[in-house]
PDB file of C-alpha atoms and ligand atoms in Angstrom:
ATOM      1  CA  UNK G   1     159.416  43.534  96.997  1.00 52.00           C
ATOM      2  CA  UNK G   2     157.135  45.111  94.448  1.00 62.00           C
ATOM      3  CA  UNK G   3     154.364  45.355  96.993  1.00 77.00           C
ATOM      4  CA  UNK G   4     156.675  47.033  99.465  1.00 83.00           C
ATOM      5  CA  UNK G   5     157.614  49.895  97.135  1.00 83.00           C
ATOM      6  CA  UNK G   6     153.956  50.310  96.246  1.00 81.00           C
ATOM      7  CA  UNK G   7     153.124  50.578  99.942  1.00 81.00           C
ATOM      8  CA  UNK G   8     155.871  53.152 100.454  1.00 85.00           C
ATOM      9  CA  UNK G   9     154.604  55.168  97.492  1.00 80.00           C
ATOM     10  CA  UNK G  10     151.034  55.099  98.815  1.00 82.00           C
ATOM     11  CA  UNK G  11     152.248  56.033 102.282  1.00 84.00           C
ATOM     12  CA  UNK G  12     154.306  58.950 100.983  1.00 84.00           C
ATOM     13  CA  UNK G  13     151.376  60.196  98.915  1.00 84.00           C
ATOM     14  CA  UNK G  14     149.109  60.035 101.952  1.00 84.00           C
ATOM     15  CA  UNK G  15     151.601  61.941 104.124  1.00 85.00           C
ATOM     16  CA  UNK G  16     152.051  64.540 101.391  1.00 80.00           C
ATOM     17  CA  UNK G  17     148.262  64.878 101.069  1.00 80.00           C
ATOM     18  CA  UNK G  18     147.864  65.403 104.811  1.00 86.00           C
ATOM     19  CA  UNK G  19     150.658  67.986 104.789  1.00 82.00           C
ATOM     20  CA  UNK G  20     149.031  69.909 101.937  1.00 80.00           C
ATOM     21  CA  UNK G  21     145.653  69.722 103.695  1.00 82.00           C
ATOM     22  CA  UNK G  22     147.074  70.975 107.028  1.00 77.00           C
ATOM     23  CA  UNK G  23     148.989  73.735 105.272  1.00 73.00           C
ATOM     24  CA  UNK G  24     145.878  74.805 103.364  1.00 76.00           C
ATOM     25  CA  UNK G  25     143.790  74.685 106.504  1.00 75.00           C
ATOM     26  CA  UNK G  26     146.297  76.767 108.476  1.00 74.00           C
ATOM     27  CA  UNK G  27     146.714  79.227 105.628  1.00 68.00           C
ATOM     28  CA  UNK G  28     142.949  79.519 105.225  1.00 59.00           C
ATOM     29  CA  UNK G  29     142.180  79.991 108.909  1.00 47.00           C
ATOM     30  CA  UNK G  30     145.046  82.438 109.167  1.00 43.00           C
ATOM     31  CA  UNK G  31     143.665  84.564 106.363  1.00 41.00           C
ATOM     32  CA  UNK G  32     140.083  84.327 107.563  1.00 37.00           C
ATOM     33  CA  UNK G  33     140.018  86.898 110.375  1.00 36.00           C
ATOM     34  CA  UNK G  34     142.322  89.271 108.496  1.00 36.00           C
ATOM     35  CA  UNK G  35     139.968  89.301 105.519  1.00 39.00           C
ATOM     36  CA  UNK G  36     136.864  89.601 107.669  1.00 37.00           C
ATOM     37  CA  UNK G  37     138.012  93.000 108.906  1.00 37.00           C
ATOM     38  CA  UNK G  38     136.301  94.871 106.071  1.00 37.00           C
ATOM     39  CA  UNK G  39     133.002  93.128 105.335  1.00 39.00           C
ATOM     40  CA  UNK G  40     132.377  92.216 109.010  1.00 38.00           C
ATOM     41  CA  UNK G  41     130.772  95.585 109.595  1.00 40.00           C
ATOM     42  CA  UNK G  42     128.594  95.172 106.516  1.00 41.00           C
ATOM     43  CA  UNK G  43     127.523  91.701 107.673  1.00 42.00           C
ATOM     44  CA  UNK G  44     126.524  92.806 111.110  1.00 41.00           C
ATOM     45  CA  UNK G  45     124.631  95.800 109.765  1.00 44.00           C
ATOM     46  CA  UNK G  46     122.761  93.651 107.254  1.00 44.00           C
ATOM     47  CA  UNK G  47     121.857  91.018 109.848  1.00 46.00           C
ATOM     48  CA  UNK G  48     118.255  92.035 110.658  1.00 50.00           C
ATOM     49  CA  UNK G  49     116.118  90.923 107.704  1.00 48.00           C
ATOM     50  CA  UNK G  50     113.480  93.609 108.152  1.00 47.00           C
ATOM     51  CA  UNK G  51     114.313  97.150 108.990  1.00 51.00           C
ATOM     52  CA  UNK G  52     112.955 100.600 108.472  1.00 54.00           C
ATOM     53  CA  UNK G  53     115.056 102.903 106.314  1.00 52.00           C
ATOM     54  CA  UNK G  54     117.851 103.975 108.662  1.00 52.00           C
ATOM     55  CA  UNK G  55     118.144 107.636 109.530  1.00 56.00           C
ATOM     56  CA  UNK G  56     120.755 109.772 107.841  1.00 55.00           C
ATOM     57  CA  UNK G  57     119.720 109.901 104.205  1.00 56.00           C
ATOM     58  CA  UNK G  58     120.217 106.308 103.071  1.00 59.00           C
ATOM     59  CA  UNK G  59     120.228 106.293  99.285  1.00 64.00           C
ATOM     60  CA  UNK G  60     118.500 102.963  98.906  1.00 71.00           C
ATOM     61  CA  UNK G  61     116.617 101.602 101.908  1.00 70.00           C
ATOM     62  CA  UNK G  62     116.912  98.070 100.521  1.00 74.00           C
ATOM     63  CA  UNK G  63     120.647  98.280 101.343  1.00 77.00           C
ATOM     64  CA  UNK G  64     119.525  98.252 104.986  1.00 74.00           C
ATOM     65  CA  UNK G  65     122.194 100.587 106.253  1.00 76.00           C
ATOM     66  CA  UNK G  66     125.186  98.977 104.546  1.00 82.00           C
ATOM     67  CA  UNK G  67     127.416 101.805 103.319  1.00 82.00           C
ATOM     68  CA  UNK G  68     127.453 102.251  99.577  1.00 82.00           C
ATOM     69  CA  UNK G  69     131.112 101.194  99.250  1.00 87.00           C
ATOM     70  CA  UNK G  70     130.532  97.884 101.003  1.00 87.00           C
ATOM     71  CA  UNK G  71     128.706  94.751 100.012  1.00 89.00           C
ATOM     72  CA  UNK G  72     125.952  93.634 102.330  1.00 86.00           C
ATOM     73  CA  UNK G  73     125.193  90.027 103.196  1.00 86.00           C
ATOM     74  CA  UNK G  74     122.295  88.968 100.939  1.00 84.00           C
ATOM     75  CA  UNK G  75     119.248  87.572 102.749  1.00 82.00           C
ATOM     76  CA  UNK G  76     118.751  83.833 102.322  1.00 86.00           C
ATOM     77  CA  UNK G  77     116.885  82.679  99.206  1.00 90.00           C
ATOM     78  CA  UNK G  78     113.140  82.597  99.705  1.00 91.00           C
ATOM     79  CA  UNK G  79     111.199  79.349  99.562  1.00 94.00           C
ATOM     80  CA  UNK G  80     108.210  79.185  97.206  1.00 94.00           C
ATOM     81  CA  UNK G  81     105.001  78.260  98.993  1.00 93.00           C
ATOM     82  CA  UNK G  82     103.010  75.624  97.163  1.00 93.00           C
ATOM     83  CA  UNK G  83     100.052  75.419  99.517  1.00 92.00           C
ATOM     84  CA  UNK G  84      97.089  76.331  97.255  1.00 93.00           C
ATOM     85  CA  UNK G  85      96.121  78.954  99.818  1.00 94.00           C
ATOM     86  CA  UNK G  86      95.071  82.365  98.534  1.00 94.00           C
ATOM     87  CA  UNK G  87      96.481  85.459 100.153  1.00 93.00           C
ATOM     88  CA  UNK G  88      94.323  88.455 100.834  1.00 91.00           C
ATOM     89  CA  UNK G  89      94.609  91.164  98.177  1.00 91.00           C
ATOM     90  CA  UNK G  90      95.727  94.507  99.559  1.00 88.00           C
ATOM     91  CA  UNK G  91      93.390  96.338  97.168  1.00 89.00           C
ATOM     92  CA  UNK G  92      90.699  95.198  94.725  1.00 87.00           C
ATOM     93  CA  UNK G  93      92.771  95.516  91.557  1.00 91.00           C
ATOM     94  CA  UNK G  94      95.848  93.811  92.935  1.00 94.00           C
ATOM     95  CA  UNK G  95      96.917  90.901  90.740  1.00 97.00           C
ATOM     96  CA  UNK G  96      96.440  87.909  93.066  1.00 97.00           C
ATOM     97  CA  UNK G  97      99.636  86.146  94.095  1.00 96.00           C
ATOM     98  CA  UNK G  98     100.083  82.669  92.623  1.00 97.00           C
ATOM     99  CA  UNK G  99      99.248  80.027  95.261  1.00 96.00           C
ATOM    100  CA  UNK G 100     101.205  77.275  93.515  1.00 96.00           C
ATOM    101  CA  UNK G 101     104.746  76.703  92.259  1.00 96.00           C
ATOM    102  CA  UNK G 102     105.389  77.633  88.615  1.00 96.00           C
ATOM    103  CA  UNK G 103     108.787  76.008  88.136  1.00 94.00           C
ATOM    104  CA  UNK G 104     109.317  75.134  84.509  1.00 94.00           C
ATOM    105  CA  UNK G 105     106.052  76.661  83.258  1.00 95.00           C
ATOM    106  CA  UNK G 106     106.944  77.941  79.809  1.00 95.00           C
ATOM    107  CA  UNK G 107     105.544  81.321  78.813  1.00 95.00           C
ATOM    108  CA  UNK G 108     106.980  82.565  75.552  1.00 94.00           C
ATOM    109  CA  UNK G 109     106.129  83.302  71.918  1.00 92.00           C
ATOM    110  CA  UNK G 110     105.229  79.692  71.201  1.00 93.00           C
ATOM    111  CA  UNK G 111     103.376  78.564  74.263  1.00 94.00           C
ATOM    112  CA  UNK G 112     101.685  79.795  77.409  1.00 96.00           C
ATOM    113  CA  UNK G 113     101.621  77.097  80.039  1.00 96.00           C
ATOM    114  CA  UNK G 114      99.471  79.140  82.408  1.00 96.00           C
ATOM    115  CA  UNK G 115      96.617  79.269  79.945  1.00 95.00           C
ATOM    116  CA  UNK G 116      96.550  75.474  79.791  1.00 95.00           C
ATOM    117  CA  UNK G 117      94.721  75.631  83.117  1.00 96.00           C
ATOM    118  CA  UNK G 118      93.577  79.230  83.392  1.00 96.00           C
ATOM    119  CA  UNK G 119      91.806  79.595  80.042  1.00 93.00           C
ATOM    120  CA  UNK G 120      88.058  79.691  80.453  1.00 90.00           C
ATOM    121  CA  UNK G 121      87.645  76.540  78.371  1.00 90.00           C
ATOM    122  CA  UNK G 122      90.047  74.504  80.513  1.00 91.00           C
ATOM    123  CA  UNK G 123      89.062  75.764  83.940  1.00 89.00           C
ATOM    124  CA  UNK G 124      86.657  72.912  84.612  1.00 92.00           C
ATOM    125  CA  UNK G 125      89.220  70.267  83.749  1.00 95.00           C
ATOM    126  CA  UNK G 126      91.953  71.682  85.974  1.00 95.00           C
ATOM    127  CA  UNK G 127      89.746  73.339  88.627  1.00 95.00           C
ATOM    128  CA  UNK G 128      91.713  76.548  88.168  1.00 95.00           C
ATOM    129  CA  UNK G 129      90.048  79.969  88.362  1.00 95.00           C
ATOM    130  CA  UNK G 130      89.764  81.245  84.773  1.00 95.00           C
ATOM    131  CA  UNK G 131      91.515  84.530  84.085  1.00 95.00           C
ATOM    132  CA  UNK G 132      89.092  87.380  84.565  1.00 94.00           C
ATOM    133  CA  UNK G 133      87.503  89.261  81.705  1.00 94.00           C
ATOM    134  CA  UNK G 134      90.088  92.057  81.958  1.00 95.00           C
ATOM    135  CA  UNK G 135      92.603  89.609  80.536  1.00 96.00           C
ATOM    136  CA  UNK G 136      90.691  89.567  77.260  1.00 95.00           C
ATOM    137  CA  UNK G 137      90.460  93.331  76.913  1.00 96.00           C
ATOM    138  CA  UNK G 138      92.694  95.387  74.681  1.00 95.00           C
ATOM    139  CA  UNK G 139      93.721  98.914  75.554  1.00 94.00           C
ATOM    140  CA  UNK G 140      90.537 100.315  74.037  1.00 96.00           C
ATOM    141  CA  UNK G 141      88.485  98.038  76.319  1.00 94.00           C
ATOM    142  CA  UNK G 142      87.442  95.891  73.372  1.00 96.00           C
ATOM    143  CA  UNK G 143      87.019  92.205  74.194  1.00 95.00           C
ATOM    144  CA  UNK G 144      89.199  89.817  72.267  1.00 94.00           C
ATOM    145  CA  UNK G 145      88.580  86.137  71.569  1.00 92.00           C
ATOM    146  CA  UNK G 146      91.870  85.078  73.111  1.00 92.00           C
ATOM    147  CA  UNK G 147      94.070  86.398  75.880  1.00 94.00           C
ATOM    148  CA  UNK G 148      95.073  90.000  75.300  1.00 95.00           C
ATOM    149  CA  UNK G 149      98.703  90.598  74.356  1.00 94.00           C
ATOM    150  CA  UNK G 150      98.782  92.987  77.281  1.00 95.00           C
ATOM    151  CA  UNK G 151      98.046  90.088  79.633  1.00 96.00           C
ATOM    152  CA  UNK G 152     100.031  87.401  77.869  1.00 96.00           C
ATOM    153  CA  UNK G 153     103.123  87.406  80.089  1.00 96.00           C
ATOM    154  CA  UNK G 154     101.477  86.487  83.370  1.00 97.00           C
ATOM    155  CA  UNK G 155     104.579  86.930  85.523  1.00 95.00           C
ATOM    156  CA  UNK G 156     104.699  90.584  84.629  1.00 95.00           C
ATOM    157  CA  UNK G 157     101.955  91.066  87.202  1.00 97.00           C
ATOM    158  CA  UNK G 158     101.508  87.799  89.117  1.00 97.00           C
ATOM    159  CA  UNK G 159     104.211  86.528  91.430  1.00 95.00           C
ATOM    160  CA  UNK G 160     104.510  83.275  93.323  1.00 96.00           C
ATOM    161  CA  UNK G 161     104.032  83.324  97.067  1.00 96.00           C
ATOM    162  CA  UNK G 162     107.269  82.964  99.017  1.00 95.00           C
ATOM    163  CA  UNK G 163     108.256  83.069 102.662  1.00 92.00           C
ATOM    164  CA  UNK G 164     110.494  86.094 102.001  1.00 88.00           C
ATOM    165  CA  UNK G 165     110.367  88.763 104.675  1.00 83.00           C
ATOM    166  CA  UNK G 166     109.774  92.341 103.520  1.00 80.00           C
ATOM    167  CA  UNK G 167     113.117  94.005 102.806  1.00 77.00           C
ATOM    168  CA  UNK G 168     111.883  97.386 103.944  1.00 76.00           C
ATOM    169  CA  UNK G 169     109.346  98.048 106.651  1.00 77.00           C
ATOM    170  CA  UNK G 170     106.229  99.926 105.557  1.00 80.00           C
ATOM    171  CA  UNK G 171     103.035 101.086 107.183  1.00 86.00           C
ATOM    172  CA  UNK G 172     100.583 100.353 104.381  1.00 87.00           C
ATOM    173  CA  UNK G 173      97.038  99.984 105.653  1.00 88.00           C
ATOM    174  CA  UNK G 174      94.292  98.073 103.919  1.00 86.00           C
ATOM    175  CA  UNK G 175      91.288 100.297 103.114  1.00 86.00           C
ATOM    176  CA  UNK G 176      89.076  98.146 105.345  1.00 88.00           C
ATOM    177  CA  UNK G 177      91.248  98.814 108.378  1.00 88.00           C
ATOM    178  CA  UNK G 178      91.354 102.521 107.485  1.00 89.00           C
ATOM    179  CA  UNK G 179      87.546 102.613 107.354  1.00 90.00           C
ATOM    180  CA  UNK G 180      87.306 100.631 110.590  1.00 91.00           C
ATOM    181  CA  UNK G 181      89.587 102.973 112.553  1.00 87.00           C
ATOM    182  CA  UNK G 182      88.441 106.321 111.094  1.00 78.00           C
ATOM    183  CA  UNK G 183      85.486 107.842 112.982  1.00 77.00           C
ATOM    184  CA  UNK G 184      82.602 108.748 110.683  1.00 71.00           C
ATOM    185  CA  UNK G 185      83.305 112.172 109.173  1.00 66.00           C
ATOM    186  CA  UNK G 186      80.817 114.785 110.369  1.00 67.00           C
ATOM    187  CA  UNK G 187      78.644 116.269 107.617  1.00 64.00           C
ATOM    188  CA  UNK G 188      79.315 119.996 107.078  1.00 61.00           C
ATOM    189  CA  UNK G 189      75.879 121.642 107.303  1.00 61.00           C
ATOM    190  CA  UNK G 190      77.119 125.151 106.432  1.00 55.00           C
ATOM    191  CA  UNK G 191      78.375 124.114 102.999  1.00 51.00           C
ATOM    192  CA  UNK G 192      75.219 122.176 102.232  1.00 50.00           C
ATOM    193  CA  UNK G 193      73.079 125.186 103.115  1.00 45.00           C
ATOM    194  CA  UNK G 194      75.004 127.580 100.925  1.00 44.00           C
ATOM    195  CA  UNK G 195      74.539 125.489  97.796  1.00 44.00           C
TER     196      UNK G 195
HETATM  197  C1  HEC R 201      98.301  72.638  86.086  1.00 94.31           C
HETATM  198  C2  HEC R 201      97.340  73.731  86.053  1.00 94.31           C
HETATM  199  C3  HEC R 201      97.839  75.133  86.322  1.00 94.31           C
HETATM  200  C4  HEC R 201      98.842  75.809  85.665  1.00 94.31           C
HETATM  201  C5  HEC R 201      99.738  75.309  84.518  1.00 94.31           C
HETATM  202  C6  HEC R 201      98.900  77.121  86.263  1.00 94.31           C
HETATM  203  N1  HEC R 201      97.954  77.224  87.250  1.00 94.31           N
HETATM  204 FE1  HEC R 201      97.542  78.867  88.352  1.00 94.31          FE
HETATM  205  N2  HEC R 201      96.157  77.853  89.425  1.00 94.31           N
HETATM  206  C7  HEC R 201      95.793  76.536  89.196  1.00 94.31           C
HETATM  207  C8  HEC R 201      94.805  76.134  90.181  1.00 94.31           C
HETATM  208  C9  HEC R 201      94.155  74.754  90.285  1.00 94.31           C
HETATM  209  C10 HEC R 201      94.595  77.273  91.017  1.00 94.31           C
HETATM  210  C11 HEC R 201      93.643  77.373  92.200  1.00 94.31           C
HETATM  211  C12 HEC R 201      94.416  77.367  93.497  1.00 94.31           C
HETATM  212  C13 HEC R 201      95.222  76.124  93.634  1.00 94.31           C
HETATM  213  O1  HEC R 201      94.659  75.039  93.641  1.00 94.31           O
HETATM  214  O2  HEC R 201      96.473  76.262  93.692  1.00 94.31           O
HETATM  215  C14 HEC R 201      95.452  78.320  90.500  1.00 94.31           C
HETATM  216  C15 HEC R 201      95.526  79.574  91.029  1.00 94.31           C
HETATM  217  C16 HEC R 201      96.210  80.641  90.451  1.00 94.31           C
HETATM  218  C17 HEC R 201      96.120  82.029  90.867  1.00 94.31           C
HETATM  219  C18 HEC R 201      95.301  82.579  92.037  1.00 94.31           C
HETATM  220  C19 HEC R 201      93.990  83.150  91.546  1.00 94.31           C
HETATM  221  C20 HEC R 201      93.237  83.814  92.666  1.00 94.31           C
HETATM  222  O3  HEC R 201      92.068  84.181  92.420  1.00 94.31           O
HETATM  223  O4  HEC R 201      93.776  83.990  93.758  1.00 94.31           O
HETATM  224  C21 HEC R 201      96.927  82.747  90.053  1.00 94.31           C
HETATM  225  C22 HEC R 201      97.177  84.236  90.081  1.00 94.31           C
HETATM  226  C23 HEC R 201      97.536  81.818  89.127  1.00 94.31           C
HETATM  227  N3  HEC R 201      97.078  80.549  89.390  1.00 94.31           N
HETATM  228  C24 HEC R 201      98.438  82.177  88.148  1.00 94.31           C
HETATM  229  C25 HEC R 201      99.105  81.268  87.345  1.00 94.31           C
HETATM  230  C26 HEC R 201     100.189  81.630  86.459  1.00 94.31           C
HETATM  231  C27 HEC R 201     100.739  83.035  86.284  1.00 94.31           C
HETATM  232  C28 HEC R 201     100.591  80.488  85.833  1.00 94.31           C
HETATM  233  C29 HEC R 201     101.721  80.294  84.843  1.00 94.31           C
HETATM  234  C30 HEC R 201     103.036  80.746  85.265  1.00 94.31           C
HETATM  235  C31 HEC R 201      99.739  79.417  86.325  1.00 94.31           C
HETATM  236  N4  HEC R 201      98.874  79.926  87.240  1.00 94.31           N
HETATM  237  C32 HEC R 201      99.792  78.103  85.873  1.00 94.31           C
HETATM  238  C33 HEC R 201      96.251  75.715  88.187  1.00 94.31           C
HETATM  239  C34 HEC R 201      97.289  76.029  87.317  1.00 94.31           C
HETATM  240  C1  HEC R 202      99.022  93.609  83.287  1.00 94.31           C
HETATM  241  C2  HEC R 202      98.956  92.802  84.480  1.00 94.31           C
HETATM  242  C3  HEC R 202      98.460  91.377  84.383  1.00 94.31           C
HETATM  243  C4  HEC R 202      98.880  90.368  83.554  1.00 94.31           C
HETATM  244  C5  HEC R 202      99.973  90.431  82.500  1.00 94.31           C
HETATM  245  C6  HEC R 202      98.123  89.186  83.899  1.00 94.31           C
HETATM  246  N1  HEC R 202      97.263  89.479  84.918  1.00 94.31           N
HETATM  247 FE1  HEC R 202      96.013  88.182  85.862  1.00 94.31          FE
HETATM  248  N2  HEC R 202      95.244  89.698  86.959  1.00 94.31           N
HETATM  249  C7  HEC R 202      95.676  90.991  86.950  1.00 94.31           C
HETATM  250  C8  HEC R 202      94.851  91.794  87.834  1.00 94.31           C
HETATM  251  C9  HEC R 202      95.030  93.284  88.096  1.00 94.31           C
HETATM  252  C10 HEC R 202      93.885  90.910  88.389  1.00 94.31           C
HETATM  253  C11 HEC R 202      92.784  91.250  89.388  1.00 94.31           C
HETATM  254  C12 HEC R 202      91.731  92.109  88.782  1.00 94.31           C
HETATM  255  C13 HEC R 202      91.195  91.507  87.558  1.00 94.31           C
HETATM  256  O1  HEC R 202      90.624  90.428  87.620  1.00 94.31           O
HETATM  257  O2  HEC R 202      91.396  92.125  86.500  1.00 94.31           O
HETATM  258  C14 HEC R 202      94.171  89.605  87.821  1.00 94.31           C
HETATM  259  C15 HEC R 202      93.437  88.462  88.114  1.00 94.31           C
HETATM  260  C16 HEC R 202      93.817  87.178  87.727  1.00 94.31           C
HETATM  261  C17 HEC R 202      93.185  85.957  88.176  1.00 94.31           C
HETATM  262  C18 HEC R 202      92.037  85.851  89.153  1.00 94.31           C
HETATM  263  C19 HEC R 202      90.767  85.981  88.384  1.00 94.31           C
HETATM  264  C20 HEC R 202      89.592  86.075  89.281  1.00 94.31           C
HETATM  265  O3  HEC R 202      88.469  86.106  88.753  1.00 94.31           O
HETATM  266  O4  HEC R 202      89.756  86.134  90.506  1.00 94.31           O
HETATM  267  C21 HEC R 202      93.824  84.914  87.573  1.00 94.31           C
HETATM  268  C22 HEC R 202      93.544  83.441  87.727  1.00 94.31           C
HETATM  269  C23 HEC R 202      94.839  85.474  86.709  1.00 94.31           C
HETATM  270  N3  HEC R 202      94.798  86.853  86.825  1.00 94.31           N
HETATM  271  C24 HEC R 202      95.691  84.753  85.917  1.00 94.31           C
HETATM  272  C25 HEC R 202      96.534  85.316  84.958  1.00 94.31           C
HETATM  273  C26 HEC R 202      97.221  84.555  83.954  1.00 94.31           C
HETATM  274  C27 HEC R 202      97.185  83.041  83.813  1.00 94.31           C
HETATM  275  C28 HEC R 202      97.920  85.457  83.189  1.00 94.31           C
HETATM  276  C29 HEC R 202      98.772  85.180  81.959  1.00 94.31           C
HETATM  277  C30 HEC R 202      98.080  84.577  80.840  1.00 94.31           C
HETATM  278  C31 HEC R 202      97.689  86.769  83.735  1.00 94.31           C
HETATM  279  N4  HEC R 202      96.824  86.652  84.791  1.00 94.31           N
HETATM  280  C32 HEC R 202      98.258  87.965  83.269  1.00 94.31           C
HETATM  281  C33 HEC R 202      96.732  91.488  86.230  1.00 94.31           C
HETATM  282  C34 HEC R 202      97.428  90.794  85.254  1.00 94.31           C
END
């Protein structure tokens, strides 16, 4: 007798649960398309991950054509590459990208995790390239004994390598490819003669 009422109670709860689920599902799917009316345009515009600034005076090319009063679909989160493979620097003074993950590396007033490996003294132990001499120079080009305050917060200049696609297309050319494609400039004999 007791068991029977328990069974009925469980059964009723289950039926009620299913009803609530079906109702929620119907309500949700009913609202879905109606809601999508607005942002759908933004989504479809934002779909291509890389795009040149669209014509027509886009305020911010990174919005990739999504009108200013609409919210674009954000590109998927980038994955950090942890492959120990250096990337080519676009110009000699470019801070090299970090070829390893830096999750949880503390860099603050009390401690600088990066310098554990990248200090000259520790480089041999960790087989890390020591920071270059510029990192010990102050703004008057004087060499300091320890890392310069100007170079203390490494992530100000160095970023990890990710598989993120460029948000905005650009036609930057490395100086080597510029030199390779430019024909040798002819010397101007007239000017030389006049001087
Ligand atoms: C556990 C040791 C270790 C720590 C901590 C560490 N690194 Fe490295 N780092 C390395 C090693 C080893 C390399 C050489 C490439 C490789 O094996 O990944 C390297 C390479 C680099 C390079 C590339 C240098 C080049 O010439 O291309 C940069 C930049 C760099 N690290 C920055 C950082 C920054 C910034 C931090 C702190 C957020 C940091 N590292 C923390 C070990 C470390
Ligand atoms: C103000 C920008 C800036 C900051 C901050 C900075 N770096 Fe650099 N870093 C550079 C630049 C620019 C280069 C490349 C030219 C050079 O060596 O000065 C470089 C080069 C390097 C290299 C490669 C050295 C080599 O000989 O190839 C390593 C390793 C490095 N930095 C690590 C670090 C670490 C670790 C920190 C934090 C303690 C740090 N950097 C802070 C700008 C910065």
